[in-house]
mmCIF file with all atom_site columns, C-alpha atoms in Angstrom:
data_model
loop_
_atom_site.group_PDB
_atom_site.id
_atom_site.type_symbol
_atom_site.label_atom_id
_atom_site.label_alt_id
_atom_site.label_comp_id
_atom_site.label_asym_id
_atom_site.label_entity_id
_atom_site.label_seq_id
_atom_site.pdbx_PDB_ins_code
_atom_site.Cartn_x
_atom_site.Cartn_y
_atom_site.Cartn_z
_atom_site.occupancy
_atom_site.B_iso_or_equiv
_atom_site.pdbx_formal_charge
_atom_site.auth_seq_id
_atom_site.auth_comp_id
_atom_site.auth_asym_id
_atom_site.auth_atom_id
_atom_site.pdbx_PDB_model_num
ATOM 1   C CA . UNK H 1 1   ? 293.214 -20.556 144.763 1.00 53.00 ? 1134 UNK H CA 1
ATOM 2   C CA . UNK H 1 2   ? 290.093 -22.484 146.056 1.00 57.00 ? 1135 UNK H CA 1
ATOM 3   C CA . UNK H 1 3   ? 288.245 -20.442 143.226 1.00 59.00 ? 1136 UNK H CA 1
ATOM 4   C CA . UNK H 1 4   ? 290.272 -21.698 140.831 1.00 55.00 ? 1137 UNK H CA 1
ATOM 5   C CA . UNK H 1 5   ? 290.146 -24.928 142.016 1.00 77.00 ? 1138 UNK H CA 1
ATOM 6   C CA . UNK H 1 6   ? 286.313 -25.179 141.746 1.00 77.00 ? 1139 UNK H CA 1
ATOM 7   C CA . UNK H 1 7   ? 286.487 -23.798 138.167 1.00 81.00 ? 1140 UNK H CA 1
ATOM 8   C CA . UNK H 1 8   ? 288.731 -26.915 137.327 1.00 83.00 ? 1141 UNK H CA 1
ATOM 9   C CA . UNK H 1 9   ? 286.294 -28.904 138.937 1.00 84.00 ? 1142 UNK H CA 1
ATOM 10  C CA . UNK H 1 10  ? 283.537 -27.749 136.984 1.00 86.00 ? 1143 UNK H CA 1
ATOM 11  C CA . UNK H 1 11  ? 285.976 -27.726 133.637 1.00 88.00 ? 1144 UNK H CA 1
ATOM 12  C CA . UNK H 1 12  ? 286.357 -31.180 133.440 1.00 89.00 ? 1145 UNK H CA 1
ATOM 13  C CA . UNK H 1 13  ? 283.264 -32.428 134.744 1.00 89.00 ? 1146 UNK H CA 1
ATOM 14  C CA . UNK H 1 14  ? 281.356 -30.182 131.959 1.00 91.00 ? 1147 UNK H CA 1
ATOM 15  C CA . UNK H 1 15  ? 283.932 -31.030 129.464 1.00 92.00 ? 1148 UNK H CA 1
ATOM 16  C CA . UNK H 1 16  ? 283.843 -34.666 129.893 1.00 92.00 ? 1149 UNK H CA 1
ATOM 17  C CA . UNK H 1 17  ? 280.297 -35.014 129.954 1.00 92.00 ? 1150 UNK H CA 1
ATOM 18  C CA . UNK H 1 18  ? 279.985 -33.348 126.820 1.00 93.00 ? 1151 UNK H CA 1
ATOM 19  C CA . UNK H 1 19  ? 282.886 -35.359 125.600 1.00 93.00 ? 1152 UNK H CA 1
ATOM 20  C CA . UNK H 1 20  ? 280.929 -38.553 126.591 1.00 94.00 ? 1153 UNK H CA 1
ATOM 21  C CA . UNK H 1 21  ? 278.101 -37.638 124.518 1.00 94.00 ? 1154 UNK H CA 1
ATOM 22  C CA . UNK H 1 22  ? 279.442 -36.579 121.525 1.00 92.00 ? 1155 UNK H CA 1
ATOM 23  C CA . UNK H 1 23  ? 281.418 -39.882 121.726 1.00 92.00 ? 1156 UNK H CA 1
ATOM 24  C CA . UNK H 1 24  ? 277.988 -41.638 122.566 1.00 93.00 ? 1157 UNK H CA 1
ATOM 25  C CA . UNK H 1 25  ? 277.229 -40.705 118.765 1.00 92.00 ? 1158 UNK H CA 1
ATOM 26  C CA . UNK H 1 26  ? 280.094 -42.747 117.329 1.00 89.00 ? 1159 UNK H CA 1
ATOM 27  C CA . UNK H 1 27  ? 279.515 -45.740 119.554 1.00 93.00 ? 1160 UNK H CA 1
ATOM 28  C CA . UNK H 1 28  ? 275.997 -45.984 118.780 1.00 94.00 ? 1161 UNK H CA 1
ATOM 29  C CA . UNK H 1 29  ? 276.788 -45.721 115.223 1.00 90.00 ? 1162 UNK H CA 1
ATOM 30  C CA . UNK H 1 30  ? 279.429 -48.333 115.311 1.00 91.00 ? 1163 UNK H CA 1
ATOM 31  C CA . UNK H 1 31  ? 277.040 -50.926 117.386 1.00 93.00 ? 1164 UNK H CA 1
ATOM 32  C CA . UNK H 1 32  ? 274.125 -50.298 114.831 1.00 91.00 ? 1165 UNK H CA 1
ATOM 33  C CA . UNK H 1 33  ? 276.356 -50.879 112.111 1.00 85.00 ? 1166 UNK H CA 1
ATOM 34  C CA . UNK H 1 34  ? 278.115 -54.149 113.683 1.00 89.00 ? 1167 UNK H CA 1
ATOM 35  C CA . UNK H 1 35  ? 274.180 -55.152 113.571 1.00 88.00 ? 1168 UNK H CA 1
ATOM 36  C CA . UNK H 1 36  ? 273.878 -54.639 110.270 1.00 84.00 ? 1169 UNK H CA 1
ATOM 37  C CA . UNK H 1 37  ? 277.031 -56.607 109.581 1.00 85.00 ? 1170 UNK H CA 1
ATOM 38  C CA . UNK H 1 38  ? 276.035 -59.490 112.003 1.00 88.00 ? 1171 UNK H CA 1
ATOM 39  C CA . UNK H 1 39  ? 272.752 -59.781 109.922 1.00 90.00 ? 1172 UNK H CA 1
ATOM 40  C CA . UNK H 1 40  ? 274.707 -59.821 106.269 1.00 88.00 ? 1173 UNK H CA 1
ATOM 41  C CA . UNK H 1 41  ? 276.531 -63.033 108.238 1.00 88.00 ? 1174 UNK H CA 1
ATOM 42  C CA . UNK H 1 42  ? 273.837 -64.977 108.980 1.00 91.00 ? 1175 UNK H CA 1
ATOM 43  C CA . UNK H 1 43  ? 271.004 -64.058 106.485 1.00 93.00 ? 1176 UNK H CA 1
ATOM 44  C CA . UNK H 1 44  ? 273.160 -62.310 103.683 1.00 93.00 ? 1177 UNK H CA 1
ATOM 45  C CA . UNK H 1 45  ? 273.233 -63.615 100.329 1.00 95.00 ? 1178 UNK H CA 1
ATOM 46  C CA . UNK H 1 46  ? 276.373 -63.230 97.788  1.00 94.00 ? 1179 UNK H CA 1
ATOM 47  C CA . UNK H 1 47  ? 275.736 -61.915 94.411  1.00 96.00 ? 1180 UNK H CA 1
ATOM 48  C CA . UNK H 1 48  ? 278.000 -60.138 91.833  1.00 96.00 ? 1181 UNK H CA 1
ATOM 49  C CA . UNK H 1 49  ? 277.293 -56.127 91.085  1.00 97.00 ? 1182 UNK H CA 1
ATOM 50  C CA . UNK H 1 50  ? 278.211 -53.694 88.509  1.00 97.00 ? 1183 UNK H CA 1
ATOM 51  C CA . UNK H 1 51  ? 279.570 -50.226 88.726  1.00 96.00 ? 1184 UNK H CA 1
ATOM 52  C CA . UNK H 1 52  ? 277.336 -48.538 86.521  1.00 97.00 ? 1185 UNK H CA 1
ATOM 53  C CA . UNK H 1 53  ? 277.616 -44.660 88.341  1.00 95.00 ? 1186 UNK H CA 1
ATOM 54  C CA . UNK H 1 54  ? 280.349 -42.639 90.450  1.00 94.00 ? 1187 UNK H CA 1
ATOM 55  C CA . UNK H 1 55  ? 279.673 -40.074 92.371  1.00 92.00 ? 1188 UNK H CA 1
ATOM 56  C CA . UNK H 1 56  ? 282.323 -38.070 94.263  1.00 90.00 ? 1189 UNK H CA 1
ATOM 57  C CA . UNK H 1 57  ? 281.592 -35.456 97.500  1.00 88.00 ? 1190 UNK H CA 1
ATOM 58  C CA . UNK H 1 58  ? 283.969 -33.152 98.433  1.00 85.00 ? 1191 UNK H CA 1
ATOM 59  C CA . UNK H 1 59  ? 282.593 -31.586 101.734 1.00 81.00 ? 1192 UNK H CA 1
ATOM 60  C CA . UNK H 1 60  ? 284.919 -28.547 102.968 1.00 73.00 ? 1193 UNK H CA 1
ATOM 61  C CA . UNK H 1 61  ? 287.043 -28.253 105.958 1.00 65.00 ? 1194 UNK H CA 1
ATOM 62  C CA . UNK H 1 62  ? 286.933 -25.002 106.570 1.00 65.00 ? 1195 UNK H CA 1
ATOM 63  C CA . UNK H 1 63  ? 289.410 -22.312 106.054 1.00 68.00 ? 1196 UNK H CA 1
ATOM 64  C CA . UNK H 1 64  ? 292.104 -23.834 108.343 1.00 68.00 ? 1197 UNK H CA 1
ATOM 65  C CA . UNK H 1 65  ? 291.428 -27.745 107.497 1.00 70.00 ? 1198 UNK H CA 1
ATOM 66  C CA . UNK H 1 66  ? 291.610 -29.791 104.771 1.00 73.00 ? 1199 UNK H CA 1
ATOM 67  C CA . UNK H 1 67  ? 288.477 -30.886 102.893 1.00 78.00 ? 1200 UNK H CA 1
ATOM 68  C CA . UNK H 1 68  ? 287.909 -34.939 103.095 1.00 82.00 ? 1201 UNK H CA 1
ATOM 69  C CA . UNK H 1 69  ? 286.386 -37.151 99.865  1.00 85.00 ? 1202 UNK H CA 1
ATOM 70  C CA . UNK H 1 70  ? 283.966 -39.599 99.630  1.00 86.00 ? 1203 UNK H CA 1
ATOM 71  C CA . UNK H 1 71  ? 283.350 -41.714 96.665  1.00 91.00 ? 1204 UNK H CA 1
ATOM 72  C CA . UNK H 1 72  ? 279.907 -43.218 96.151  1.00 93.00 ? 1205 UNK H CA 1
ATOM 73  C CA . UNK H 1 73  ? 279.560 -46.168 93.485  1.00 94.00 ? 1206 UNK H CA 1
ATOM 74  C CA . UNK H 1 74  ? 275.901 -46.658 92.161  1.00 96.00 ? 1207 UNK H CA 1
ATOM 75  C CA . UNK H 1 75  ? 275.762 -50.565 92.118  1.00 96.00 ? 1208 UNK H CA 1
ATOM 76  C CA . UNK H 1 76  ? 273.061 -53.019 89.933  1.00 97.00 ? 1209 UNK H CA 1
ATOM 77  C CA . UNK H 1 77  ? 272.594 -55.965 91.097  1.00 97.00 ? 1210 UNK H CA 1
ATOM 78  C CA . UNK H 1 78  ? 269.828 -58.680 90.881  1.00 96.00 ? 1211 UNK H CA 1
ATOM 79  C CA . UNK H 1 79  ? 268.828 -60.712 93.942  1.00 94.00 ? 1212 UNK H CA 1
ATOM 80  C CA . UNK H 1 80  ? 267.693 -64.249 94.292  1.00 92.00 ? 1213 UNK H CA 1
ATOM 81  C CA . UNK H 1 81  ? 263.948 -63.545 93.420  1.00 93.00 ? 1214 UNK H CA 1
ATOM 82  C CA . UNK H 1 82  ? 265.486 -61.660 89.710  1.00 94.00 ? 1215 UNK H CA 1
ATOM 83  C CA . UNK H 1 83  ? 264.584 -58.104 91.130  1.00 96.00 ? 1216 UNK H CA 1
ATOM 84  C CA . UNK H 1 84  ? 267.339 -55.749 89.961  1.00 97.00 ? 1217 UNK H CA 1
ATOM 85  C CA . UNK H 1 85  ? 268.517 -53.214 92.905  1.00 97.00 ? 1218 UNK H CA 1
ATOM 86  C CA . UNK H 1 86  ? 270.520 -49.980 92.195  1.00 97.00 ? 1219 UNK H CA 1
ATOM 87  C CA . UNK H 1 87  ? 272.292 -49.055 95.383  1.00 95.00 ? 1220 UNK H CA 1
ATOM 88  C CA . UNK H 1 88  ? 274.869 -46.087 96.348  1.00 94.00 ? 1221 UNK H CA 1
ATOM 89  C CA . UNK H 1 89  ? 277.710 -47.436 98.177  1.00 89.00 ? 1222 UNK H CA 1
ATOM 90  C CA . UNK H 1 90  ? 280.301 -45.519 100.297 1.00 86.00 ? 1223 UNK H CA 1
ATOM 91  C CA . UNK H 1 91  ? 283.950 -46.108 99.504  1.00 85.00 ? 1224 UNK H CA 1
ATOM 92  C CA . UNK H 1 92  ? 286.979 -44.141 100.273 1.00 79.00 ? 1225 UNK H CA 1
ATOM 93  C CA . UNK H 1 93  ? 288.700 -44.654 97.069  1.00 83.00 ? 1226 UNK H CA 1
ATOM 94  C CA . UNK H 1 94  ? 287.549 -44.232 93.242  1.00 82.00 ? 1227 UNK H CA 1
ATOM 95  C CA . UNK H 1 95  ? 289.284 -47.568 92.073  1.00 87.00 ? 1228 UNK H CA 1
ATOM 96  C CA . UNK H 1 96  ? 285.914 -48.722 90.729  1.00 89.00 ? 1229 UNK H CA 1
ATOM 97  C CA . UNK H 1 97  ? 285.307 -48.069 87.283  1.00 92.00 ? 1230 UNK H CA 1
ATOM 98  C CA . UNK H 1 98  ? 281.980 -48.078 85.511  1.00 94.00 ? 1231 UNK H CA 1
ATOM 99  C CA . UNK H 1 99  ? 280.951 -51.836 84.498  1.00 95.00 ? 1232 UNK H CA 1
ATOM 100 C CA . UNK H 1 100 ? 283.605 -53.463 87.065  1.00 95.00 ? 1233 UNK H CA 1
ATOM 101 C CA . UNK H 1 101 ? 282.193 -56.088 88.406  1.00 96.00 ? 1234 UNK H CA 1
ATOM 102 C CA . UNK H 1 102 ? 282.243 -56.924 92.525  1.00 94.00 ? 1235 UNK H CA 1
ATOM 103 C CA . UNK H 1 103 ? 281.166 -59.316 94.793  1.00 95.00 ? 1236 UNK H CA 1
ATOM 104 C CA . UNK H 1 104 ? 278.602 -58.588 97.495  1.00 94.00 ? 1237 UNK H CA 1
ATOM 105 C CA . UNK H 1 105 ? 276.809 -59.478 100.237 1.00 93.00 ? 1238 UNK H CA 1
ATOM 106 C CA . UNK H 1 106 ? 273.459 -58.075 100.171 1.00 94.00 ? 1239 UNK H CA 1
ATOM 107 C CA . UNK H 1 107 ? 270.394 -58.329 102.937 1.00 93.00 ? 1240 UNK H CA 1
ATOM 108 C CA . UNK H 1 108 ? 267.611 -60.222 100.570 1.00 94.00 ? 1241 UNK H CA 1
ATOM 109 C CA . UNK H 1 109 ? 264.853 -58.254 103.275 1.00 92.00 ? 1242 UNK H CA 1
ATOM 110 C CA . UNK H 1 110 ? 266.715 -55.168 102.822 1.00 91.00 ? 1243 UNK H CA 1
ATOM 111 C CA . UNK H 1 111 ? 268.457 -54.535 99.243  1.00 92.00 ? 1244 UNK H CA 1
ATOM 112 C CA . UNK H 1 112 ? 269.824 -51.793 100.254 1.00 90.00 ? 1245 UNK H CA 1
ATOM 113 C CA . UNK H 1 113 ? 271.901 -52.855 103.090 1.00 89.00 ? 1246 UNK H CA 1
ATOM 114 C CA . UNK H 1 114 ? 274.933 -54.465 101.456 1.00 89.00 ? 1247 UNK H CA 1
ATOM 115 C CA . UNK H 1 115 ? 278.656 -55.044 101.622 1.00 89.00 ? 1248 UNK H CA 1
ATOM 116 C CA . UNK H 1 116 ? 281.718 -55.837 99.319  1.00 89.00 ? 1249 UNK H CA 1
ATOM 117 C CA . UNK H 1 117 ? 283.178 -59.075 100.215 1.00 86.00 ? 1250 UNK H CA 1
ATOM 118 C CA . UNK H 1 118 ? 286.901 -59.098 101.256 1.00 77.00 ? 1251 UNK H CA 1
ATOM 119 C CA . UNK H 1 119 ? 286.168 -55.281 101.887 1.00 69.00 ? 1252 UNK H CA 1
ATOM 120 C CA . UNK H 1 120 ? 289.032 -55.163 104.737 1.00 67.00 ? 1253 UNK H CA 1
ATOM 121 C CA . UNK H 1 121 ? 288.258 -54.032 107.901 1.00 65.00 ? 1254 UNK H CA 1
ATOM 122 C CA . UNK H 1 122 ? 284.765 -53.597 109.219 1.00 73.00 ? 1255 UNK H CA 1
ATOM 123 C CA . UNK H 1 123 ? 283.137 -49.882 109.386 1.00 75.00 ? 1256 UNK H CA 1
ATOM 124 C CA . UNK H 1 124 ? 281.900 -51.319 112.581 1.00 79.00 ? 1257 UNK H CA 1
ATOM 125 C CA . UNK H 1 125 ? 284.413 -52.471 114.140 1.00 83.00 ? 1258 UNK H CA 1
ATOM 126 C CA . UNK H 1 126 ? 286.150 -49.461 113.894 1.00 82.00 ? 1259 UNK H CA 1
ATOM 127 C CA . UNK H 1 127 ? 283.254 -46.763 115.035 1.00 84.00 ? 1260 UNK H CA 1
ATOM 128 C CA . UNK H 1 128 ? 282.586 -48.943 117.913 1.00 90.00 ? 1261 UNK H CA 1
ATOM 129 C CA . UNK H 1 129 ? 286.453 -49.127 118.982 1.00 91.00 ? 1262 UNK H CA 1
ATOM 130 C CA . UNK H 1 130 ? 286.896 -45.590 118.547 1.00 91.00 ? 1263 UNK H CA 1
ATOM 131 C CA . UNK H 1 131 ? 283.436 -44.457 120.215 1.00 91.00 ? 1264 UNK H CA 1
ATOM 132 C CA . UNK H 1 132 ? 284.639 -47.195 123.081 1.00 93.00 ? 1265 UNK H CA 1
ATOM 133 C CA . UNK H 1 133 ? 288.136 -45.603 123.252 1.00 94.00 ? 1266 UNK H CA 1
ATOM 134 C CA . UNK H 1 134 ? 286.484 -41.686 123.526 1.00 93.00 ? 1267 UNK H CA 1
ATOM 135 C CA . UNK H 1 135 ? 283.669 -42.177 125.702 1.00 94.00 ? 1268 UNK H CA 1
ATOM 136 C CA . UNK H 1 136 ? 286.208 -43.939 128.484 1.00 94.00 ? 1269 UNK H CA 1
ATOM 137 C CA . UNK H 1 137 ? 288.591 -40.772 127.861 1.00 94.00 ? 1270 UNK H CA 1
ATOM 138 C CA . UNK H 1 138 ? 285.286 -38.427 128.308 1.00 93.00 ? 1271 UNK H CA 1
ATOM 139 C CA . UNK H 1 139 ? 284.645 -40.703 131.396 1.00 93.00 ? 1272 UNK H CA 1
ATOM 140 C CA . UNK H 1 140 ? 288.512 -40.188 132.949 1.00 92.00 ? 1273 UNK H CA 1
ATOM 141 C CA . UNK H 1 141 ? 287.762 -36.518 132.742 1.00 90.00 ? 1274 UNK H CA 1
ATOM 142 C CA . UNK H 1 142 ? 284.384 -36.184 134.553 1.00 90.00 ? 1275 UNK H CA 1
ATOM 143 C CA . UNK H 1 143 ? 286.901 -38.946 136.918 1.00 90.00 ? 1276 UNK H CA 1
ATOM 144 C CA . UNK H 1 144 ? 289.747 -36.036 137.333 1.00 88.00 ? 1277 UNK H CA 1
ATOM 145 C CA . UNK H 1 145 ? 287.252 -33.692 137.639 1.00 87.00 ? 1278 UNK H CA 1
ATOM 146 C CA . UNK H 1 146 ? 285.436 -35.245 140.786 1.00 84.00 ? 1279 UNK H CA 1
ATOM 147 C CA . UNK H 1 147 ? 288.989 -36.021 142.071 1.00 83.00 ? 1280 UNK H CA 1
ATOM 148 C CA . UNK H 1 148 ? 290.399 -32.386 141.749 1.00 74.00 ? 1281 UNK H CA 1
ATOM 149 C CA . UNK H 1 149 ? 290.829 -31.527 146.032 1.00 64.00 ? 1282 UNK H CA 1
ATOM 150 C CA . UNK H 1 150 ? 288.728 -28.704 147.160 1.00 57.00 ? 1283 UNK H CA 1
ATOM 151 C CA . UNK H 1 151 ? 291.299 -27.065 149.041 1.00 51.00 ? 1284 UNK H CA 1
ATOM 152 C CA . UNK H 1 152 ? 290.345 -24.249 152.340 1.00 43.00 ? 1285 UNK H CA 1
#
C-alpha cells in the first residue's frame, strides 16, 4: 500500500509538471500575442486590403482524430508611406473571396504584423486564458501530488 502510495506521489507530481510546461507554451504564446495586439492599439494604422490569394491547410489528425483546417488569405495592402505589402493571414473560415476588400490594422514598423478590424475575439485573449486555466490545473496536480499521505 505505502508503495503504491509513493507511485501516486510521483504520478502527479511528474504529470503535473509536465502538464505545467506544455501549458507554459500556450501562455507564452497568448502573452506575446496580446503584445502584438497592444502595439496595433497604440501605434497601428487602419488601411483597407484585398484578397488577392487563398490558401487552405489541411493538417491530419491521425487515424483516430479528425483533421482541423486553416485558411490563409494572401492580403495587398499599401501603407502610409505608398509601399504595397502582401501578407498571409490566418483565418478559420474561407468567407473571403479573391478581390474582397477588408479593413485592417497594420504595424507601419512591422507590415507584417496585422489584424482585421471587428475580427471578434482576440487570439490573445484566448491563448492566454486557456494557457492561464491549464498551467493552474498542471499546478493543482503537482498540489495533490505533494498532499497524497505517505502512509507506514
Amino acid at each position: 500500500k505505502e508503495e503504491a502510495t509513493r507511485d501516486d506521489r510521483r504520478f502527479f507530481i511528474g504529470f503535473g509538471v509536465v502538464w505545467v510546461l506544455f501549458s507554459s507554451i500556450f501562455l507564452v504564446n497568448g502573452l506575446l500575442m496580446l503584445h502584438d495586439e497592444s502595439r496595433l492599439e497604440s501605434e497601428g494604422k487602419q488601411t483597407t486590403a484585398v484578397v488577392v490569394k487563398m490558401r487552405k491547410h489541411t493538417s491530419s489528425g491521425g487515424r483516430r482524430r479528425s483533421s482541423s483546417v486553416s485558411y490563409y488569405p494572401t492580403l495587398r495592402f499599401r501603407d502610409a508611406t505608398g509601399k504595397v505589402h502582401k501578407v498571409e493571414y490566418e483565418v478559420s473560415t474561407d468567407n473571403f473571396p479573391i478581390g474582397e476588400k477588408l479593413l485592417i490594422t497594420y504595424l507601419p514598423s512591422d507590415p507584417e504584423v496585422l489584424r482585421l478590424v471587428d475580427d471578434g475575439l482576440s487570439p490573445g485573449v484566448c491563448f492566454t486564458l486557456s494557457g492561464s486555466f491549464f498551467v493552474l490545473v498542471g499546478c493543482g496536480l503537482v498540489f495533490i501530488g505533494y498532499k497524497v499521505k505517505k502512509k507506514s
